[in-house]
Coordinates of C-alpha atoms and ligand atoms in Angstrom, one line a residue:
M11 CA 1.0 -9.6 -92.5
G12 CA 3.9 -7.1 -92.3
T13 CA 7.1 -6.9 -94.2
G14 CA 10.7 -7.1 -92.8
V15 CA 11.2 -9.8 -90.2
E16 CA 8.1 -11.9 -90.8
L17 CA 6.1 -13.6 -88.1
Q18 CA 7.2 -17.2 -88.1
S19 CA 4.0 -18.6 -86.6
I20 CA 0.4 -17.3 -86.2
P21 CA -0.5 -16.1 -82.7
D22 CA -3.1 -18.2 -81.0
D23 CA -5.6 -15.4 -80.1
A24 CA -7.5 -13.3 -82.5
A25 CA -6.6 -10.0 -80.9
T26 CA -2.9 -10.6 -81.4
Q27 CA -3.4 -11.9 -84.9
A28 CA -5.3 -8.7 -85.8
F29 CA -2.7 -6.5 -84.2
V30 CA 0.2 -8.2 -86.0
S31 CA -1.5 -8.0 -89.3
T32 CA -1.5 -4.1 -89.0
L33 CA 2.2 -3.9 -88.6
R34 CA 4.7 -2.8 -91.2
G35 CA 7.6 -4.2 -89.2
G36 CA 7.9 -7.8 -87.9
A37 CA 6.7 -9.6 -84.8
I38 CA 8.3 -12.6 -83.2
Q39 CA 6.8 -14.8 -80.5
Q40 CA 8.0 -17.8 -78.5
G41 CA 8.6 -20.8 -80.7
D42 CA 9.7 -18.7 -83.7
I43 CA 13.0 -19.4 -85.3
H44 CA 14.4 -16.0 -84.4
Y45 CA 12.9 -15.8 -80.9
D46 CA 16.0 -16.7 -78.9
V47 CA 18.1 -14.2 -80.8
A48 CA 15.5 -11.4 -80.7
R49 CA 14.9 -11.7 -77.0
K50 CA 18.6 -11.2 -76.1
V51 CA 19.8 -7.9 -74.9
Y52 CA 23.4 -6.6 -74.5
N53 CA 23.9 -8.0 -70.9
A54 CA 24.0 -11.8 -71.0
M55 CA 23.0 -11.9 -67.3
I56 CA 19.5 -11.0 -68.5
D57 CA 17.3 -14.0 -69.5
R58 CA 13.7 -12.9 -70.0
K59 CA 11.0 -14.3 -72.2
P60 CA 8.7 -11.7 -73.7
R61 CA 5.4 -12.8 -75.2
L62 CA 5.9 -10.7 -78.4
I63 CA 8.8 -8.7 -79.8
V64 CA 7.8 -6.1 -82.4
S65 CA 10.6 -4.8 -84.6
C66 CA 9.0 -1.4 -85.4
A67 CA 9.4 0.0 -88.9
N68 CA 7.9 3.4 -88.2
V69 CA 5.9 5.7 -85.9
A70 CA 2.6 4.0 -86.9
D71 CA 4.0 0.7 -85.6
V72 CA 5.0 2.3 -82.3
I73 CA 1.5 3.8 -81.9
R74 CA -0.1 0.4 -82.6
C75 CA 2.2 -1.3 -80.1
V76 CA 1.4 1.2 -77.3
N77 CA -2.4 0.9 -77.9
F78 CA -2.3 -2.9 -78.1
A79 CA -0.2 -3.3 -74.9
R80 CA -2.3 -0.9 -73.0
D81 CA -5.7 -2.4 -74.1
Q82 CA -4.5 -6.0 -73.5
G83 CA -2.9 -5.1 -70.1
L84 CA 0.5 -6.3 -71.3
A85 CA 3.8 -5.2 -69.7
V86 CA 5.8 -3.0 -72.1
A87 CA 9.6 -2.9 -72.5
V88 CA 11.1 -0.3 -74.9
R89 CA 14.4 -1.1 -76.6
G90 CA 16.6 1.4 -78.4
G91 CA 20.2 0.2 -78.4
G92 CA 19.5 -2.6 -75.9
H93 CA 22.5 -1.5 -73.6
S94 CA 20.5 -1.2 -70.4
V95 CA 22.6 -3.3 -67.9
P96 CA 19.6 -4.1 -65.8
G97 CA 17.9 -5.3 -69.0
F98 CA 15.1 -2.9 -69.3
G99 CA 15.0 -3.5 -73.1
T100 CA 13.2 -6.8 -72.5
C101 CA 10.6 -8.3 -70.1
D102 CA 8.9 -11.6 -69.1
D103 CA 5.5 -12.3 -70.8
G104 CA 5.0 -8.8 -72.2
L105 CA 5.5 -6.8 -75.4
V106 CA 9.0 -5.5 -76.4
I107 CA 8.8 -2.4 -78.6
D108 CA 12.1 -2.8 -80.4
L109 CA 13.1 0.5 -82.1
S110 CA 16.5 -0.7 -83.4
G111 CA 15.3 -0.9 -87.0
M112 CA 14.3 2.8 -87.0
K113 CA 17.6 4.4 -88.0
G114 CA 16.7 7.3 -90.2
I115 CA 19.0 10.3 -89.9
R116 CA 18.8 13.8 -91.5
V117 CA 21.7 16.2 -90.9
D118 CA 21.2 19.9 -91.6
P119 CA 24.8 21.2 -91.7
Q120 CA 23.6 24.8 -92.3
R121 CA 21.5 25.0 -89.2
R122 CA 23.8 22.6 -87.3
V123 CA 21.1 20.2 -86.3
A124 CA 20.3 16.6 -87.0
R125 CA 17.2 14.4 -86.5
F126 CA 18.0 10.9 -85.4
E127 CA 15.3 8.1 -85.3
A128 CA 15.2 6.3 -82.0
G129 CA 17.0 3.1 -83.1
C130 CA 20.3 4.9 -83.9
T131 CA 23.4 4.0 -82.0
W132 CA 26.1 6.6 -81.3
G133 CA 28.1 4.9 -84.0
D134 CA 25.3 5.7 -86.5
A135 CA 25.0 9.3 -85.3
D136 CA 28.7 10.0 -85.3
H137 CA 29.1 8.5 -88.7
A138 CA 26.4 10.7 -90.2
T139 CA 27.5 14.0 -88.6
H140 CA 31.3 13.4 -89.1
A141 CA 30.8 13.8 -92.8
F142 CA 30.0 17.5 -92.1
G143 CA 32.7 18.0 -89.4
L144 CA 30.0 18.0 -86.8
A145 CA 29.0 16.0 -83.7
A146 CA 26.5 15.8 -80.9
P147 CA 27.7 14.9 -77.4
G148 CA 27.2 11.1 -76.9
G149 CA 28.5 8.1 -75.0
I150 CA 32.0 6.5 -75.3
I151 CA 31.0 3.1 -76.8
S152 CA 29.6 3.3 -80.3
S153 CA 27.1 0.5 -80.0
T154 CA 25.2 2.3 -77.2
G155 CA 21.7 3.6 -78.2
I156 CA 21.2 7.3 -78.5
S157 CA 17.7 6.8 -77.0
G158 CA 18.3 5.3 -73.6
L159 CA 21.5 7.2 -73.1
T160 CA 20.0 10.6 -73.9
L161 CA 16.8 10.0 -71.9
G162 CA 18.8 9.3 -68.8
G163 CA 21.1 12.4 -69.3
G164 CA 24.0 11.1 -71.4
F165 CA 27.6 12.2 -71.0
G166 CA 30.9 11.5 -72.9
Y167 CA 34.0 13.2 -74.1
L168 CA 32.3 16.3 -75.4
S169 CA 30.2 17.0 -72.3
R170 CA 32.5 19.4 -70.5
Q171 CA 32.6 21.5 -73.6
Y172 CA 29.1 21.2 -74.9
G173 CA 26.9 19.7 -72.1
L174 CA 25.1 16.4 -71.6
S175 CA 23.4 14.7 -74.5
C176 CA 20.0 15.7 -73.2
D177 CA 21.2 19.4 -73.0
N178 CA 21.7 19.3 -76.7
V179 CA 18.2 18.0 -77.6
V180 CA 16.1 20.6 -79.4
S181 CA 13.0 18.5 -79.7
M182 CA 11.6 15.0 -79.5
D183 CA 8.7 13.2 -81.1
V184 CA 6.9 11.0 -78.5
V185 CA 4.1 8.4 -78.4
T186 CA 2.5 8.7 -75.0
A187 CA 0.6 6.0 -73.1
D188 CA -2.8 7.0 -74.6
G189 CA -1.3 6.5 -78.1
A190 CA -1.1 10.3 -78.8
Y191 CA 1.8 11.5 -80.9
L192 CA 3.3 14.7 -79.4
S193 CA 6.3 16.9 -80.0
A194 CA 8.2 17.9 -76.9
S195 CA 10.4 21.0 -77.0
G196 CA 10.9 24.3 -75.2
S197 CA 7.7 25.6 -76.8
E198 CA 5.5 22.4 -77.2
N199 CA 4.7 20.4 -74.1
P200 CA 7.5 21.9 -72.2
D201 CA 6.8 19.8 -69.0
L202 CA 7.2 16.6 -71.0
F203 CA 10.4 18.1 -72.6
W204 CA 11.7 18.8 -69.1
A205 CA 11.0 15.3 -67.8
L206 CA 12.4 13.5 -70.9
R207 CA 15.8 15.2 -70.3
G208 CA 17.0 12.9 -67.6
G209 CA 13.8 11.1 -66.6
G210 CA 14.4 8.0 -68.7
G211 CA 11.8 6.0 -70.5
N212 CA 9.0 6.8 -68.0
F213 CA 6.9 9.2 -70.1
G214 CA 6.4 7.6 -73.5
V215 CA 8.2 6.1 -76.5
V216 CA 10.4 8.7 -78.1
T217 CA 10.5 8.0 -81.9
S218 CA 13.0 10.6 -82.9
F219 CA 15.4 13.2 -81.4
E220 CA 16.5 16.5 -82.9
F221 CA 20.0 17.4 -81.7
R222 CA 22.1 20.5 -81.8
L223 CA 25.5 19.8 -83.4
H224 CA 29.0 21.3 -82.8
P225 CA 32.1 21.6 -84.9
V226 CA 34.1 18.5 -83.8
S227 CA 36.1 16.5 -86.4
T228 CA 39.6 15.5 -85.4
V229 CA 40.4 15.5 -81.7
Y230 CA 43.7 15.2 -79.7
A231 CA 43.2 12.0 -77.8
G232 CA 44.4 8.7 -76.4
P233 CA 45.3 6.7 -73.3
V234 CA 48.2 7.3 -70.9
F235 CA 49.0 4.4 -68.5
Y236 CA 51.0 4.3 -65.3
P237 CA 52.3 1.5 -63.1
L238 CA 50.2 0.5 -60.1
E239 CA 52.8 1.6 -57.6
R240 CA 52.2 5.2 -58.7
S241 CA 48.4 4.9 -58.5
A242 CA 47.9 7.1 -55.4
E243 CA 50.1 9.9 -57.0
A244 CA 48.4 9.4 -60.4
L245 CA 45.0 9.9 -58.8
R246 CA 46.1 13.0 -57.1
L247 CA 47.7 14.3 -60.3
Y248 CA 44.4 13.6 -62.1
R249 CA 42.4 15.4 -59.4
D250 CA 44.6 18.5 -59.7
F251 CA 44.7 18.3 -63.5
M252 CA 40.9 18.2 -63.8
K253 CA 40.6 21.2 -61.4
T254 CA 42.3 23.5 -63.9
A255 CA 41.6 21.6 -67.2
P256 CA 40.0 23.6 -70.0
R257 CA 36.4 22.7 -70.9
A258 CA 37.6 21.3 -74.2
L259 CA 39.5 18.6 -72.3
S260 CA 37.8 15.5 -70.9
A261 CA 39.7 12.8 -69.2
F262 CA 38.6 9.7 -67.3
F263 CA 40.7 7.8 -64.8
A264 CA 40.8 4.0 -64.9
F265 CA 42.1 0.9 -63.3
L266 CA 42.4 -1.6 -66.1
I267 CA 44.0 -4.8 -67.4
V268 CA 45.9 -4.1 -70.6
P269 CA 44.2 -5.9 -73.6
P270 CA 46.5 -8.5 -75.3
G271 CA 46.8 -6.8 -78.7
P272 CA 48.0 -3.7 -80.6
P273 CA 48.6 -0.9 -80.0
F274 CA 49.7 -2.1 -76.6
P275 CA 53.3 -3.5 -76.3
E276 CA 53.6 -7.2 -75.6
H277 CA 55.3 -6.7 -72.3
L278 CA 52.2 -5.0 -71.0
H279 CA 49.6 -7.4 -72.2
M280 CA 47.3 -8.6 -69.4
K281 CA 49.1 -6.4 -66.8
T282 CA 47.0 -4.4 -64.4
L283 CA 47.7 -0.7 -64.6
C284 CA 46.0 2.6 -63.9
G285 CA 45.7 5.4 -66.4
V286 CA 43.9 8.3 -67.9
M287 CA 42.0 8.4 -71.3
C288 CA 42.1 12.0 -72.5
V289 CA 40.2 13.8 -75.3
Y290 CA 40.8 17.4 -76.2
C291 CA 38.1 18.7 -78.6
G292 CA 39.4 22.3 -79.0
D293 CA 41.9 23.8 -81.4
L294 CA 44.1 20.8 -82.4
S295 CA 47.4 22.9 -82.2
K296 CA 46.7 23.3 -78.5
G297 CA 46.0 19.6 -77.8
E298 CA 49.6 18.6 -76.9
D299 CA 49.9 21.4 -74.4
A300 CA 46.6 20.5 -72.9
V301 CA 47.5 16.9 -72.1
R302 CA 51.2 17.6 -71.3
P303 CA 51.0 17.2 -67.5
L304 CA 49.7 13.7 -68.0
L305 CA 52.6 12.8 -70.2
E306 CA 55.2 14.4 -67.9
F307 CA 54.2 12.5 -64.8
G308 CA 55.6 9.0 -64.3
P309 CA 57.1 8.3 -66.8
P310 CA 54.0 6.6 -68.2
A311 CA 54.2 2.9 -68.8
F312 CA 52.5 3.6 -72.1
A313 CA 51.1 6.6 -73.9
H314 CA 49.4 6.7 -77.3
V315 CA 48.1 10.3 -77.7
G316 CA 47.7 12.3 -80.9
P317 CA 45.2 13.6 -83.5
V318 CA 42.4 11.1 -84.0
P319 CA 39.1 11.4 -86.0
Y320 CA 36.3 11.8 -83.5
P321 CA 34.4 8.6 -84.5
A322 CA 37.6 6.6 -84.1
V323 CA 37.9 7.7 -80.5
Q324 CA 34.2 6.9 -80.0
S325 CA 34.7 3.3 -81.0
M326 CA 38.2 2.9 -79.5
F327 CA 37.0 0.6 -76.7
D328 CA 34.2 -1.2 -78.6
P329 CA 36.3 -4.5 -79.0
L330 CA 36.5 -4.8 -75.2
L331 CA 32.8 -4.6 -74.8
P332 CA 30.9 -6.7 -77.4
A333 CA 27.3 -7.7 -76.8
G334 CA 26.9 -11.0 -74.9
L335 CA 29.2 -10.5 -71.9
H336 CA 27.9 -10.7 -68.3
H337 CA 27.7 -7.3 -66.6
Y338 CA 27.3 -6.2 -63.0
W339 CA 27.7 -2.5 -62.3
K340 CA 27.7 -0.2 -59.3
A341 CA 28.1 3.6 -59.4
D342 CA 27.8 6.9 -57.5
F343 CA 28.4 10.6 -57.9
V344 CA 31.1 12.2 -55.8
N345 CA 31.8 15.9 -55.1
D346 CA 35.6 15.5 -54.9
L347 CA 38.4 13.0 -55.1
T348 CA 39.3 13.3 -51.4
D349 CA 42.3 11.5 -50.0
E350 CA 40.0 9.0 -48.3
I351 CA 38.4 8.1 -51.7
I352 CA 41.8 7.9 -53.3
A353 CA 42.9 5.5 -50.6
E354 CA 40.0 3.1 -51.3
H355 CA 40.7 3.2 -55.0
V356 CA 44.4 2.4 -54.5
Q357 CA 43.4 -0.6 -52.3
R358 CA 40.6 -2.0 -54.4
G359 CA 41.2 -0.9 -58.0
P360 CA 44.1 -3.2 -58.6
E361 CA 41.8 -6.2 -57.9
I362 CA 39.9 -5.6 -61.1
P363 CA 39.0 -9.1 -62.2
T364 CA 39.0 -9.3 -66.1
V365 CA 40.2 -7.4 -69.1
N366 CA 36.6 -6.4 -69.9
S367 CA 36.0 -5.0 -66.4
A368 CA 36.6 -1.4 -65.4
M369 CA 36.7 1.1 -62.7
H370 CA 36.3 4.5 -64.3
I371 CA 36.0 8.0 -62.8
Y372 CA 34.3 10.3 -65.3
P373 CA 34.6 14.0 -64.8
F374 CA 31.6 16.4 -64.9
G375 CA 31.9 20.1 -64.7
G376 CA 32.2 22.6 -67.5
A377 CA 29.1 23.0 -69.6
V378 CA 27.2 20.4 -67.6
Q379 CA 27.1 23.0 -64.8
D380 CA 25.9 25.8 -67.0
V381 CA 22.4 24.2 -66.7
A382 CA 20.7 24.7 -63.3
R383 CA 19.8 21.5 -61.4
N384 CA 16.1 22.1 -61.8
D385 CA 16.2 23.2 -65.5
T386 CA 16.0 19.5 -66.6
A387 CA 15.1 16.3 -64.8
F388 CA 18.9 15.5 -64.5
T389 CA 19.7 16.8 -61.1
Y390 CA 23.3 16.2 -60.2
R391 CA 24.7 19.2 -62.0
D392 CA 27.1 20.0 -59.2
A393 CA 28.8 16.6 -59.0
K394 CA 32.4 16.7 -59.9
Y395 CA 32.7 13.0 -60.9
V396 CA 30.7 9.8 -61.3
H397 CA 32.6 6.6 -60.6
I398 CA 31.6 3.2 -62.0
I399 CA 32.8 -0.2 -60.9
A400 CA 31.9 -2.6 -63.7
A401 CA 32.5 -6.4 -63.3
V402 CA 32.3 -7.8 -66.8
S403 CA 33.0 -11.4 -67.9
P404 CA 32.5 -13.6 -70.9
D405 CA 32.0 -16.6 -68.5
P406 CA 29.0 -16.6 -66.1
A407 CA 30.6 -19.0 -63.6
P408 CA 32.9 -16.5 -61.7
M409 CA 30.4 -13.7 -61.8
P410 CA 29.3 -14.1 -58.2
Q411 CA 32.9 -13.5 -57.1
Y412 CA 33.4 -10.6 -59.6
R413 CA 30.0 -9.1 -58.4
D414 CA 31.3 -9.2 -54.8
W415 CA 34.4 -7.2 -55.9
A416 CA 32.2 -4.5 -57.4
R417 CA 29.8 -4.5 -54.5
N418 CA 32.5 -4.3 -51.8
Y419 CA 34.4 -1.6 -53.7
W420 CA 31.2 0.4 -54.1
S421 CA 30.2 0.0 -50.4
A422 CA 33.6 1.3 -49.3
L423 CA 33.2 4.4 -51.5
H424 CA 29.5 5.0 -50.9
P425 CA 29.8 6.8 -47.5
H426 CA 32.0 9.4 -49.3
S427 CA 29.6 9.8 -52.2
S428 CA 27.0 12.5 -53.0
G429 CA 24.3 9.9 -52.2
G430 CA 22.8 9.2 -55.6
S431 CA 23.9 7.7 -58.8
Y432 CA 23.6 8.4 -62.5
V433 CA 20.3 6.6 -63.5
N434 CA 21.8 5.0 -66.6
F435 CA 24.4 3.3 -64.4
L436 CA 21.9 1.9 -61.8
M437 CA 21.0 -1.8 -61.7
E438 CA 17.6 -2.7 -60.2
E439 CA 18.5 -1.1 -56.9
G440 CA 15.0 -0.1 -55.6
E441 CA 13.0 3.1 -55.2
D442 CA 15.2 4.7 -52.6
R443 CA 18.2 4.8 -55.0
I444 CA 16.0 6.2 -57.8
N445 CA 14.7 8.9 -55.4
A446 CA 18.3 9.7 -54.3
S447 CA 19.3 10.0 -57.9
Y448 CA 16.6 12.6 -58.8
Q449 CA 16.6 14.4 -55.4
E450 CA 14.2 17.3 -55.4
N451 CA 13.2 16.8 -59.0
Y452 CA 11.6 13.5 -58.1
Q453 CA 8.3 15.0 -57.0
R454 CA 7.9 17.1 -60.2
L455 CA 8.7 14.0 -62.3
A456 CA 6.0 12.0 -60.4
Q457 CA 3.5 14.7 -61.3
I458 CA 4.4 14.8 -65.0
K459 CA 4.3 11.0 -64.9
R460 CA 0.7 11.2 -63.6
K461 CA -0.2 13.5 -66.5
Y462 CA 1.3 11.5 -69.3
D463 CA 1.3 7.9 -68.0
P464 CA -1.2 7.7 -65.0
G465 CA -1.5 3.9 -65.3
N466 CA 2.3 3.5 -65.3
L467 CA 2.3 1.6 -68.6
F468 CA 6.0 2.4 -69.0
H469 CA 7.3 0.9 -65.8
I470 CA 10.1 -1.3 -67.0
N471 CA 12.8 1.3 -66.4
Q472 CA 14.2 3.3 -63.3
N473 CA 10.5 3.8 -62.5
I474 CA 9.0 7.0 -61.3
K475 CA 5.6 6.2 -59.9
P476 CA 2.7 8.6 -60.9
A477 CA 2.0 11.0 -58.1
A478 CA -1.1 10.3 -56.2
W479 CA -2.2 13.9 -56.0
Ligands
LIG12 C1 29.1 -0.5 -72.9 C2 28.3 0.6 -72.3 C3 28.8 1.9 -72.4 C4 28.1 3.0 -71.9 N1 28.7 4.2 -72.0 C5 28.0 5.3 -71.5 C6 28.5 6.6 -71.7 O1 29.6 6.8 -72.2 N2 27.8 7.6 -71.3 C7 26.5 7.5 -70.7 O2 25.9 8.4 -70.3 N3 26.0 6.2 -70.5 C8 26.7 5.1 -71.0 N4 26.2 3.9 -70.8 C9 24.9 3.7 -70.1 C10 23.8 3.9 -71.1 O3 23.5 5.3 -71.1 C11 22.5 3.1 -70.7 O4 22.8 1.7 -70.7 C12 21.4 3.4 -71.7 O5 20.2 2.8 -71.1 C13 21.6 2.7 -73.0 O6 20.6 3.1 -73.9 P1 20.1 2.1 -75.0 O7 19.1 2.7 -75.9 O8 21.3 1.4 -75.7 O9 19.5 1.0 -74.1 P2 18.1 0.2 -74.1 O10 18.3 -1.0 -73.2 O11 17.5 0.0 -75.4 O12 17.1 1.2 -73.3 C14 17.2 1.4 -72.0 C15 15.9 2.0 -71.4 O13 15.8 3.3 -71.9 C16 14.4 3.5 -72.3 N5 14.3 3.8 -73.7 C17 15.2 3.4 -74.7 N6 14.8 3.9 -75.8 C18 13.7 4.6 -75.6 C19 12.8 5.4 -76.4 N7 13.1 5.6 -77.7 N8 11.8 5.9 -75.8 C20 11.5 5.8 -74.5 N9 12.3 5.1 -73.7 C21 13.4 4.5 -74.2 C22 13.6 2.3 -71.8 O14 13.3 2.4 -70.5 C23 14.7 1.3 -72.0 O15 14.4 0.1 -71.3 C24 26.9 2.8 -71.3 C25 26.3 1.5 -71.3 C26 27.0 0.4 -71.8 C27 26.4 -1.0 -71.7

């Protein structure tokens, strides 16, 4: 019997009993006291019932899980931070490999690298590296897992300056479908390394990531909101602003409902506005000048910009998005914010249904484009923006109506899009959408899939089918 979260009951069959007895971490099955908590993922719309959830303590547990699932013909779901909105961190009647207990971190400030175990969230990573005035580019909500985010590409406030999260990975340790433990880097298994940088969880279970770090400590950042009547002008300002913005500046555009609490003034609570969240990660003394055009337009209904420790910016929106809300997302890349696209946003953005929901336009460009579209699995290097329409609610009852808002908004924008989406923002939208999101890299991914996972053991993801030839 393992340590950690102990098995509450003995599995019926001898094979599962023998497997569980070899684990250092815990295993939970249906009927156990912790089962209903352990099977939950971040998106409350997902309600799946795995046969077994293994909370892995180390690489040995991961290898045992992969071998057991393959030999028993069990479906495998891999869970890092559990944030996958389509719920790929769980499954019905299969084995969940839960990595969230594997949180080891070693920062090497001299070499400016850090190794993170696969269960770390961005909050864990930022906390550890901030002590040395360093950071790796990650996502904008601190509870998101480094694993799923990085494997799909990963972008955030530092990406225009330092690239996608996957661009900053130096090496990864991976357990492949045959139970082998490999290192993937520029010099070891480079085909696997290529595929893991954008190709998602298709190629094995990554047990740790070595990241390159950058000098980021205090940034100049915060939100600037404008009244809805100015939203067309604000979007045009944003478009022009981003065209000439320095790489050190990242800013996303949003339609939002103002949260009912500080730092927002009471007269704005629960009002629908539009706005820009900006982060300047360069020389602090230049931050104010960098964001000035956003402050001079309007006047803003609210602005709260200044020097902020990087981990505080990274967790600024966490309270709006706790685990357990109901999520439905639609997204696409776009090459420009044309007047036609702006007109759709101005019409549909103000109908945002809840304070937790969002329409965000995230900028790409800068260092993201320094990497060629075929240098990693992540293809859309030339996209200027990705927009996401996220219907989010604590209450499931109105979700069909909120989902329609997201779907209709997305459908109106889709003809103006680049055709594909960011894989980490896709729901279960079918093979054509996955194909469109990888474009010409899909075929190479399918070949690498055939080499490392010919039986498609890892299929609970934005699945790339093994090539037939
Ligand atoms: C609130 C919120 C904010 C977000 N913000 C951003 C953002 O700023 N930038 C951005 O780029 N994305 C963002 N995302 C999207 C995010 O990148 C994806 O949801 C991603 O899948 C989350 O990774 P995870 O480890 O938390 O998820 P999980 O659900 O644990 O994993 C998702 C899938 O990734 C694969 N996977 C996870 N871990 C491993 C592993 N160790 N080895 C192999 N495969 C693995 C599996 O297929 C798994 O099912 C956000 C998502 C949410 C919900």
